[in-house]
Amino acid sequence: MISRRNFLGMALAAGAAGLLPLSARAATGKVVVIGGGVGGSTFAKYIKMNAPQIEVTIIEQNPIYIRPYGSSEVLNGHIQMSDLEVSYDALRNKYGVNVVVDKAIGLDADKRVVTTASGAKFDYDRLVVSPGIELLYNRIEGYSREIAETKAPSGWIPGSQTALLRDQIRNMRQGGTFLIVAPPNPYRCPPGPDERGALVAEWMQKYNPTGKVIITDPKNEFVTGQDMRLGWNRLYGYNVPADMREGMPALQQHSEAGIIDWIREVDGGRPLAIDAQKMQVETEQGFIKADVINVVPPMRAGKVATAFGLTDASGWCPVDPYTFESTLVSKVHVLGDSVSASPLPKSGFAANNEAKVAAYAIINLFAGREVEEPSWENTCYALAGKDYGFMVIGVYGMRDGKIANLPRPGFQTLDVSDTKHRLAAVYQQAWMKSFTEDSFL
Amino acid sequence: MKKLIALTAILLSAPVISDERAEIMANPCAACHGTAGKVENSAFMPLAGIKAEVFVKTMKEFRTGERDSTLMRGLALAYTDQELEAMGQYFESLPKGGEK
């Protein structure tokens, strides 16, 4: 039997480029990648897999990657800090990527040269910038990087602040309050702040049963909101606000306040100022005293994107969706959280997928061929507890020259069985492994 | 001659999904099902070498709920039959073991 693939292959001229594997086509060039996170690493791997003759150099500040996805699981002891570490050895040894530990500090976009802190110069045919996010600590009165590193950690970029936050939670007095200051849109990992609240609430049930988790939020909703609130209601005694119960399955009505509380914007949740000495946060509805304060500050594109003129007034980087080439600086592409490519979210999954689209596009550009139509998904798992998961289901394609959400259910239905929630938690754990493998290994 | 006309008709009737387009559509699957369809993971099945007809049948069963799933139903509903067929052909073409 002749497969459709072979059938078309024979039907069209044998030399039709569109039917040859990518690797068989001529495409040479030199790519420099700034940032070895999910976007940069996936990009480098997929370029080298498909066109090993292309020279790829990653400039990355840290010798080992510390993954942000899943890093809230350090806070409740599901995993250790060392479990977040991902090596660049496979990129170097298996795929032949030149991974340089250095910091990009200068760009000459006309001459196409990047300079680094060590004084090295890297010339490129295409530059890919994938720097993640910059946390704007100073946007909240009373908050600063220094306070985040010593007193009221953020931990939204994982590292020493994550470890500090974990220790603060562990050492908190019995009956203490853990306060999360949630960020305004847009931000990295849309379900993340509320998932973090759930995981700490679960930890408290066991180790600090009279403790409290409060999330104070400048927003009225977040991605996976209904699933998360249902999980909080079932697991942590949370009462869903009366105006948010429509369309939800039977809810428990708890007579006493639960472990977790979420204060929306309409209820005065917007944070106004932080006082790290008094350990309190001023919000529109009043002051909240806490024993541990975790601030997820407003954010924008990673610093190097701003420094290189890749951001617009929004603080994020506008790009051509077919290639992820910056619309502001030619031959420079931007990937991951730094990009404004709505409706693609600021998630690791999206960064991984954008990287693949950009890799194929750049191979085609080097070969002087037309860029193929892109396609994206975003399937993120989130937890309300270690055995209670749910997910976001996103599929995106080009419609009328723009990235569009394709019609499909965006979430599971809310009435799924406990088994389904357990299964989603199993998949969440499995995804941490398979996703890291696809991006780095 | 008849064959040629039939062939032309097929080629003109639906926009052809190129192999590269199929690969680009299939690439997101790798986040769970492994790069080039290869994964060693108790939760996710590898897709390398799966028969296209099995892939398409499975995806269609996810759509209707005939086959139970967590998120696969949502994904299956977003793609056309032709797109599923193209992705199935791509996965079938991938070697099951070793490097791509």
Coordinates of C-alpha atoms in Angstrom, one line a residue:
Chain A
M1 CA 0.0 0.0 0.0
I2 CA 1.2 3.4 -0.8
S3 CA 0.7 5.9 2.1
R4 CA -0.7 9.3 1.4
R5 CA 2.6 10.8 2.2
N6 CA 4.4 8.7 -0.4
F7 CA 1.6 9.1 -2.8
L8 CA 1.9 12.8 -2.7
G9 CA 5.6 12.5 -2.8
M10 CA 5.4 10.7 -6.1
A11 CA 2.7 12.8 -7.5
L12 CA 4.6 16.0 -7.1
A13 CA 8.0 16.5 -8.5
A14 CA 10.5 14.6 -6.5
G15 CA 12.5 17.7 -5.9
A16 CA 9.7 19.7 -4.3
A17 CA 11.3 21.1 -1.2
G18 CA 8.2 21.0 0.8
L19 CA 8.3 17.2 0.9
L20 CA 11.8 16.7 1.9
P21 CA 12.8 16.4 5.6
L22 CA 14.1 19.6 6.9
S23 CA 17.6 18.1 7.5
A24 CA 18.0 17.3 3.8
R25 CA 17.7 20.9 2.8
A26 CA 20.5 23.4 2.6
A27 CA 20.3 26.0 5.4
T28 CA 23.4 27.4 6.9
G29 CA 23.9 30.3 9.2
K30 CA 25.0 31.4 12.6
V31 CA 22.5 31.8 15.5
V32 CA 23.2 33.4 18.8
V33 CA 20.7 32.8 21.6
I34 CA 20.6 34.9 24.7
G35 CA 19.1 33.0 27.6
G36 CA 19.2 29.2 28.2
G37 CA 15.7 28.8 29.7
V38 CA 12.9 26.8 28.1
G39 CA 12.6 29.1 25.1
G40 CA 16.4 29.4 24.3
S41 CA 17.2 25.7 25.0
T42 CA 14.3 24.2 23.1
F43 CA 15.1 26.5 20.2
A44 CA 18.8 25.4 20.2
K45 CA 17.9 21.7 20.5
Y46 CA 15.3 21.8 17.7
I47 CA 17.6 23.8 15.3
K48 CA 20.4 21.3 15.8
M49 CA 18.1 18.3 15.5
N50 CA 16.8 19.5 12.2
A51 CA 19.7 21.4 10.7
P52 CA 22.9 20.4 12.5
Q53 CA 25.0 22.5 10.1
I54 CA 23.6 25.7 11.6
E55 CA 26.0 27.1 14.3
V56 CA 24.2 27.7 17.6
T57 CA 25.6 29.5 20.6
I58 CA 23.7 30.1 23.8
I59 CA 24.9 32.9 26.1
E60 CA 23.5 32.2 29.6
Q61 CA 24.5 33.7 32.9
N62 CA 24.0 30.6 35.0
P63 CA 26.0 27.3 34.6
I64 CA 22.9 25.3 35.6
Y65 CA 19.3 26.1 34.8
I66 CA 16.9 26.3 37.7
R67 CA 13.4 25.6 36.4
P68 CA 10.6 27.9 37.5
Y69 CA 7.8 25.5 36.4
G70 CA 6.9 23.4 39.4
S71 CA 9.2 25.3 41.8
S72 CA 6.4 26.1 44.3
E73 CA 6.6 22.4 45.1
V74 CA 9.8 23.2 47.0
L75 CA 7.8 25.3 49.5
N76 CA 5.8 22.3 50.7
G77 CA 8.6 19.8 50.5
H78 CA 7.2 17.8 47.6
I79 CA 10.7 18.3 46.1
Q80 CA 14.1 19.7 47.0
M81 CA 15.8 22.8 45.5
S82 CA 18.2 20.4 43.7
D83 CA 15.3 18.8 41.9
L84 CA 14.9 22.1 40.0
E85 CA 18.3 21.9 38.5
V86 CA 18.7 21.1 34.8
S87 CA 22.1 20.6 33.2
Y88 CA 23.2 22.0 29.8
D89 CA 25.3 18.9 29.2
A90 CA 22.9 17.3 26.7
L91 CA 22.7 20.6 24.7
R92 CA 26.5 20.7 24.5
N93 CA 27.3 17.0 24.0
K94 CA 24.3 15.5 22.3
Y95 CA 23.3 18.4 20.1
G96 CA 26.5 20.3 19.6
V97 CA 25.2 23.6 21.0
N98 CA 28.0 26.0 22.2
V99 CA 26.7 27.0 25.7
V100 CA 28.7 30.0 27.0
V101 CA 28.4 31.1 30.6
D102 CA 28.5 34.8 30.3
K103 CA 26.2 37.8 30.2
A104 CA 25.1 39.6 27.1
I105 CA 25.4 43.4 27.6
G106 CA 25.6 45.0 24.2
L107 CA 23.9 44.7 20.8
D108 CA 25.0 46.2 17.5
A109 CA 22.0 45.4 15.4
D110 CA 23.5 46.9 12.2
K111 CA 26.7 44.9 12.4
R112 CA 24.9 42.0 14.0
V113 CA 27.3 41.6 17.0
V114 CA 26.5 40.8 20.6
T115 CA 29.0 41.7 23.3
T116 CA 29.2 40.1 26.7
A117 CA 30.4 41.1 30.2
S118 CA 33.6 39.2 29.8
G119 CA 34.4 41.3 26.7
A120 CA 33.7 38.6 24.1
K121 CA 32.0 39.4 20.8
F122 CA 29.6 37.1 19.0
D123 CA 28.5 37.8 15.5
Y124 CA 25.2 36.3 14.2
D125 CA 23.0 36.0 11.2
R126 CA 20.0 35.7 13.5
L127 CA 19.8 36.6 17.2
V128 CA 17.3 34.9 19.5
V129 CA 16.5 36.7 22.8
S130 CA 14.7 34.5 25.4
P131 CA 15.4 36.2 28.8
G132 CA 12.2 35.4 30.7
I133 CA 11.0 38.1 33.0
E134 CA 12.2 41.1 35.0
L135 CA 10.4 41.4 38.4
L136 CA 9.5 45.1 39.1
Y137 CA 10.1 45.0 42.8
N138 CA 9.9 48.8 43.1
R139 CA 6.4 49.0 41.6
I140 CA 4.9 48.2 45.1
E141 CA 5.6 50.9 47.7
G142 CA 7.9 49.7 50.4
Y143 CA 9.1 46.7 48.4
S144 CA 12.5 46.3 46.8
R145 CA 14.9 43.6 45.6
E146 CA 16.8 43.9 48.9
I147 CA 13.6 43.2 50.9
A148 CA 12.7 40.3 48.6
E149 CA 16.1 38.8 49.2
T150 CA 16.1 39.1 53.0
K151 CA 12.6 39.6 54.4
A152 CA 9.6 39.1 52.1
P153 CA 10.7 36.9 49.2
S154 CA 9.2 36.7 45.8
G155 CA 10.6 33.4 44.5
W156 CA 8.9 34.0 41.1
I157 CA 12.3 33.5 39.5
P158 CA 13.5 30.4 41.5
G159 CA 16.7 30.5 43.5
S160 CA 17.8 31.7 46.9
Q161 CA 14.4 33.5 47.4
T162 CA 12.6 30.1 46.9
A163 CA 14.8 28.5 49.6
L164 CA 14.3 31.5 51.9
L165 CA 10.5 31.3 51.5
R166 CA 10.5 27.6 52.2
D167 CA 12.5 28.1 55.4
Q168 CA 10.2 31.0 56.5
I169 CA 7.1 28.8 56.0
R170 CA 8.7 25.9 57.9
N171 CA 9.7 28.1 60.8
M172 CA 6.5 30.0 61.0
R173 CA 4.7 30.0 64.4
Q174 CA 1.7 27.8 64.9
G175 CA -1.4 29.7 63.9
G176 CA 0.6 32.1 61.7
T177 CA -0.4 33.7 58.5
F178 CA 1.2 33.2 55.1
L179 CA 0.3 36.1 52.8
I180 CA 0.6 36.0 49.0
V181 CA 0.5 39.3 47.1
A182 CA -0.7 38.3 43.7
P183 CA 0.4 40.2 40.5
P184 CA -1.6 42.2 38.0
N185 CA -1.9 40.8 34.4
P186 CA 0.1 39.8 32.4
Y187 CA 2.5 37.6 34.4
R188 CA 4.4 34.4 34.1
C189 CA 2.4 31.2 34.9
P190 CA -1.2 32.4 35.2
P191 CA -2.4 29.8 37.7
G192 CA 0.8 29.9 39.7
P193 CA 0.2 32.3 42.6
D194 CA -3.1 30.6 43.5
E195 CA -1.6 27.1 43.1
R196 CA 1.2 28.2 45.4
G197 CA -1.4 29.2 48.0
A198 CA -3.1 25.8 47.7
L199 CA 0.2 23.9 48.1
V200 CA 1.1 25.8 51.2
A201 CA -2.5 25.3 52.6
E202 CA -2.0 21.6 52.1
W203 CA 1.3 21.7 54.0
M204 CA -0.4 23.6 56.8
Q205 CA -3.1 21.0 57.2
K206 CA -0.4 18.7 58.3
Y207 CA 2.2 20.8 60.0
N208 CA 0.5 24.0 61.1
P209 CA -3.3 23.2 61.2
T210 CA -4.2 26.5 62.8
G211 CA -2.3 28.5 60.2
K212 CA -3.8 30.6 57.4
V213 CA -3.1 31.3 53.8
I214 CA -4.3 34.7 52.4
I215 CA -4.0 35.7 48.8
T216 CA -4.6 39.4 48.2
D217 CA -5.2 40.1 44.5
P218 CA -5.4 43.2 42.3
K219 CA -7.6 41.0 39.9
N220 CA -11.0 39.5 40.1
E221 CA -10.2 36.3 38.3
F222 CA -7.3 34.1 37.2
V223 CA -6.7 31.3 34.8
T224 CA -8.2 28.0 36.2
G225 CA -10.1 30.1 38.7
Q226 CA -13.2 27.9 38.8
D227 CA -11.2 24.7 39.1
M228 CA -9.0 26.1 41.8
R229 CA -11.8 27.6 43.9
L230 CA -13.6 24.2 43.7
G231 CA -10.5 22.5 44.9
W232 CA -10.0 25.0 47.7
N233 CA -13.7 24.5 48.7
R234 CA -13.3 20.7 48.8
L235 CA -9.8 20.6 50.4
Y236 CA -9.3 23.7 52.6
G237 CA -12.7 24.9 53.8
Y238 CA -12.8 27.8 51.4
N239 CA -16.3 29.3 50.7
V240 CA -16.7 30.4 47.1
P241 CA -18.1 34.0 46.9
A242 CA -21.8 34.0 46.2
D243 CA -21.4 35.7 42.9
M244 CA -19.0 33.1 41.6
R245 CA -21.0 30.0 42.2
E246 CA -22.9 30.0 38.9
G247 CA -22.2 26.9 36.8
M248 CA -20.3 25.2 39.6
P249 CA -21.1 21.7 41.0
A250 CA -22.5 21.3 44.5
L251 CA -20.2 23.2 46.9
Q252 CA -19.7 22.7 50.6
Q253 CA -20.7 25.5 52.8
H254 CA -18.2 25.8 55.6
S255 CA -19.4 27.4 58.8
E256 CA -15.9 28.4 59.9
A257 CA -13.3 30.2 58.0
G258 CA -11.0 27.8 56.1
I259 CA -7.3 27.6 55.8
I260 CA -7.2 29.7 52.6
D261 CA -8.8 33.0 51.7
W262 CA -8.6 34.9 48.5
I263 CA -9.4 38.6 48.5
R264 CA -10.3 39.8 45.1
E265 CA -10.1 43.4 43.7
V266 CA -13.8 44.0 44.2
D267 CA -13.3 43.0 47.8
G268 CA -10.4 45.4 48.2
G269 CA -7.6 43.0 47.5
R270 CA -5.4 45.4 45.5
P271 CA -2.1 45.8 47.3
L272 CA -1.0 49.4 48.0
A273 CA 2.1 49.1 50.1
I274 CA 4.3 46.7 52.0
D275 CA 5.9 47.3 55.4
A276 CA 8.5 44.7 55.9
Q277 CA 9.4 46.0 59.4
K278 CA 5.8 45.6 60.7
M279 CA 5.2 42.6 58.5
Q280 CA 2.0 44.0 57.1
V281 CA 0.6 44.8 53.7
E282 CA -1.8 47.7 53.1
T283 CA -4.6 46.8 50.7
E284 CA -7.6 48.7 49.5
Q285 CA -9.7 47.0 52.2
G286 CA -7.2 47.6 55.0
F287 CA -4.0 46.2 56.6
I288 CA -3.2 42.5 56.6
K289 CA -0.6 41.4 59.2
A290 CA 1.3 38.3 58.3
D291 CA 4.1 36.1 59.6
V292 CA 5.4 35.3 56.1
I293 CA 4.9 37.6 53.1
N294 CA 5.4 36.4 49.6
V295 CA 5.1 39.0 46.9
V296 CA 4.7 38.3 43.2
P297 CA 5.4 41.7 41.9
P298 CA 4.4 43.2 38.5
M299 CA 6.8 42.1 35.8
R300 CA 7.9 42.9 32.3
A301 CA 10.2 41.4 29.6
G302 CA 13.6 40.3 30.8
K303 CA 16.2 43.1 31.3
V304 CA 18.2 42.4 28.2
A305 CA 15.1 42.7 26.0
T306 CA 14.5 46.2 27.4
A307 CA 18.2 47.1 27.1
F308 CA 18.3 46.0 23.4
G309 CA 15.2 48.0 22.5
L310 CA 13.0 45.0 21.9
T311 CA 10.1 46.2 24.1
D312 CA 7.3 48.6 23.4
A313 CA 5.3 50.8 25.8
S314 CA 3.7 47.7 27.4
G315 CA 7.1 46.5 28.6
W316 CA 6.8 43.3 26.4
C317 CA 8.2 42.5 23.0
P318 CA 6.0 42.6 19.9
V319 CA 6.9 39.9 17.3
D320 CA 5.8 38.5 13.9
P321 CA 3.9 35.4 14.9
Y322 CA 5.2 33.4 11.9
T323 CA 8.9 33.8 12.9
F324 CA 8.9 35.4 16.3
E325 CA 11.2 38.1 14.7
S326 CA 10.9 41.4 16.6
T327 CA 8.9 44.0 14.8
L328 CA 11.2 46.6 16.3
V329 CA 14.7 45.2 15.5
S330 CA 15.4 43.3 12.3
K331 CA 17.0 39.8 12.5
V332 CA 16.4 39.6 16.2
H333 CA 13.8 37.1 17.4
V334 CA 12.2 37.0 20.9
L335 CA 10.8 33.9 22.6
G336 CA 9.0 33.0 25.8
D337 CA 7.6 35.1 28.6
S338 CA 9.2 38.3 27.2
V339 CA 7.0 38.1 24.1
S340 CA 3.6 39.7 23.7
A341 CA 1.9 37.1 21.6
S342 CA -1.6 37.0 23.1
P343 CA -3.5 34.7 23.3
L344 CA -0.4 32.6 23.8
P345 CA 0.2 32.7 27.6
K346 CA 3.4 33.3 29.5
S347 CA 4.0 29.7 30.3
G348 CA 6.9 27.3 29.9
F349 CA 4.8 25.2 27.5
A350 CA 4.2 28.3 25.3
A351 CA 7.9 29.2 25.4
N352 CA 8.8 25.6 24.3
N353 CA 6.3 25.7 21.5
E354 CA 7.2 29.2 20.3
A355 CA 10.9 28.0 20.2
K356 CA 10.0 25.2 17.9
V357 CA 8.0 27.5 15.6
A358 CA 10.9 29.9 15.5
A359 CA 13.5 27.1 14.9
Y360 CA 11.6 25.9 11.8
A361 CA 11.1 29.5 10.6
I362 CA 14.8 30.4 10.9
I363 CA 15.9 27.2 9.1
N364 CA 13.6 28.2 6.2
L365 CA 14.8 31.8 6.2
F366 CA 18.4 30.6 6.0
A367 CA 17.5 28.3 3.1
G368 CA 15.6 31.2 1.4
R369 CA 12.3 29.3 1.6
E370 CA 8.9 30.4 2.6
V371 CA 8.1 30.1 6.3
E372 CA 5.5 27.4 7.0
E373 CA 2.2 28.2 8.8
P374 CA 2.7 27.9 12.5
S375 CA 0.6 26.1 15.1
W376 CA 0.7 26.1 18.9
E377 CA -0.7 24.4 22.0
N378 CA -0.6 25.2 25.7
T379 CA -1.4 22.4 28.0
C380 CA -0.5 23.3 31.6
Y381 CA -1.4 21.3 34.7
A382 CA -2.0 23.0 38.0
L383 CA -2.5 21.5 41.5
A384 CA -4.9 22.3 44.3
G385 CA -3.2 19.6 46.3
K386 CA -0.7 16.8 45.6
D387 CA -3.6 14.4 44.6
Y388 CA -5.8 17.1 43.0
G389 CA -4.9 18.4 39.6
F390 CA -6.6 20.1 36.7
M391 CA -5.4 21.7 33.5
V392 CA -5.6 24.4 30.8
I393 CA -6.1 23.2 27.2
G394 CA -5.1 25.7 24.5
V395 CA -4.7 25.2 20.8
Y396 CA -3.8 28.2 18.6
G397 CA -3.5 28.9 14.9
M398 CA -3.2 31.8 12.5
R399 CA -6.5 33.4 11.5
D400 CA -6.7 36.6 9.5
G401 CA -3.0 37.2 10.2
K402 CA -3.3 36.9 13.9
I403 CA -2.8 34.2 16.5
A404 CA -6.2 32.9 17.4
N405 CA -7.6 30.6 20.0
L406 CA -9.0 27.6 18.2
P407 CA -12.5 26.4 19.3
R408 CA -12.3 23.7 21.9
P409 CA -13.1 23.4 25.6
G410 CA -10.4 25.3 27.5
F411 CA -10.7 23.2 30.7
Q412 CA -12.1 19.9 31.9
T413 CA -15.7 20.2 33.0
L414 CA -16.1 21.0 36.7
D415 CA -18.1 17.9 37.5
V416 CA -15.3 15.4 36.7
S417 CA -14.7 12.6 39.2
D418 CA -12.1 12.5 42.0
T419 CA -10.3 10.0 39.9
K420 CA -9.8 12.5 37.1
H421 CA -8.3 15.0 39.6
R422 CA -5.9 12.3 40.9
L423 CA -5.0 11.4 37.3
A424 CA -4.3 15.1 36.4
A425 CA -2.0 15.2 39.4
V426 CA -0.2 12.1 38.2
Y427 CA 0.1 13.7 34.7
Q428 CA 1.4 16.9 36.3
Q429 CA 4.3 15.0 37.8
A430 CA 5.0 13.1 34.6
W431 CA 4.9 16.3 32.6
M432 CA 7.6 17.9 34.8
K433 CA 9.9 15.1 33.5
S434 CA 8.8 14.8 29.9
F435 CA 8.7 18.6 29.4
T436 CA 12.2 19.0 30.8
E437 CA 13.4 16.2 28.5
D438 CA 11.8 17.8 25.4
S439 CA 13.2 21.2 26.3
F440 CA 16.7 20.4 27.4
L441 CA 17.7 16.8 27.0
Chain B
M1 CA -5.0 9.4 -18.3
K2 CA -7.9 8.6 -16.1
K3 CA -5.5 8.2 -13.3
L4 CA -3.9 11.5 -13.9
I5 CA -7.3 13.3 -13.8
A6 CA -8.2 11.6 -10.6
L7 CA -4.9 12.6 -9.2
T8 CA -5.3 16.2 -10.2
A9 CA -8.8 16.2 -8.7
I10 CA -7.4 15.0 -5.4
L11 CA -4.6 17.5 -5.4
L12 CA -7.0 20.4 -6.1
S13 CA -9.8 19.5 -3.8
A14 CA -8.3 20.2 -0.4
P15 CA -5.3 22.3 0.5
V16 CA -2.4 20.0 0.9
I17 CA -0.9 19.9 4.3
S18 CA 2.9 19.8 3.8
D19 CA 5.0 17.4 5.7
E20 CA 6.6 20.3 7.5
R21 CA 3.3 21.7 8.5
A22 CA 2.3 18.3 9.9
E23 CA 5.5 18.2 11.9
I24 CA 4.9 21.7 13.2
M25 CA 1.4 20.7 14.3
A26 CA 2.8 17.6 15.9
N27 CA 5.6 19.3 17.7
P28 CA 3.6 20.4 20.7
C29 CA 2.8 16.8 21.5
A30 CA 6.5 16.3 22.3
A31 CA 6.1 18.2 25.6
C32 CA 4.4 15.0 27.0
H33 CA 4.9 12.3 24.4
G34 CA 8.6 13.0 23.8
T35 CA 10.8 14.6 21.3
A36 CA 10.2 12.9 17.9
G37 CA 7.5 10.8 19.6
K38 CA 9.9 8.9 21.9
V39 CA 9.3 9.0 25.7
E40 CA 10.0 6.7 28.6
N41 CA 7.4 7.6 31.0
S42 CA 4.7 5.6 32.8
A43 CA 2.0 8.2 32.2
F44 CA 2.4 9.1 28.5
M45 CA 2.5 6.8 25.6
P46 CA 5.2 7.2 22.9
L47 CA 3.8 8.2 19.5
A48 CA 6.8 7.3 17.3
G49 CA 5.8 4.6 14.8
I50 CA 2.1 4.6 15.7
K51 CA 0.0 3.6 12.7
A52 CA -1.7 6.8 11.3
E53 CA -5.1 5.1 11.3
V54 CA -4.7 4.2 14.9
F55 CA -3.7 7.7 15.8
V56 CA -6.6 9.2 13.9
K57 CA -9.1 6.7 15.3
T58 CA -7.9 7.4 18.8
M59 CA -8.1 11.2 18.4
K60 CA -11.6 10.9 17.0
E61 CA -12.6 8.7 20.0
F62 CA -11.2 11.3 22.3
R63 CA -13.4 13.9 20.6
T64 CA -16.6 12.0 21.2
G65 CA -15.6 10.8 24.7
E66 CA -15.8 7.2 23.4
R67 CA -12.3 7.1 24.7
D68 CA -11.9 8.7 28.1
S69 CA -9.3 11.4 28.7
T70 CA -8.3 14.4 30.8
L71 CA -7.2 17.0 28.3
M72 CA -6.9 15.0 25.0
R73 CA -10.6 15.6 24.2
G74 CA -10.0 19.4 24.1
L75 CA -7.0 19.0 21.9
A76 CA -8.7 16.5 19.5
L77 CA -11.6 18.9 19.0
A78 CA -9.3 21.7 17.8
Y79 CA -7.9 19.9 14.8
T80 CA -9.7 19.0 11.5
D81 CA -9.8 15.4 10.3
Q82 CA -7.3 16.3 7.6
E83 CA -4.9 17.7 10.1
L84 CA -5.2 14.6 12.3
E85 CA -4.5 12.5 9.3
A86 CA -1.4 14.6 8.5
M87 CA -0.2 14.4 12.1
G88 CA -0.8 10.6 12.1
Q89 CA 1.3 10.2 8.9
Y90 CA 4.1 12.1 10.6
F91 CA 4.1 10.0 13.7
E92 CA 3.9 6.8 11.7
S93 CA 7.0 7.9 9.8
L94 CA 9.1 8.3 13.0
P95 CA 11.4 5.4 14.0
K96 CA 10.4 3.8 17.2
G97 CA 13.9 3.5 18.7
G98 CA 17.2 5.3 18.5
E99 CA 17.8 8.8 17.2
K100 CA 15.6 10.5 14.7

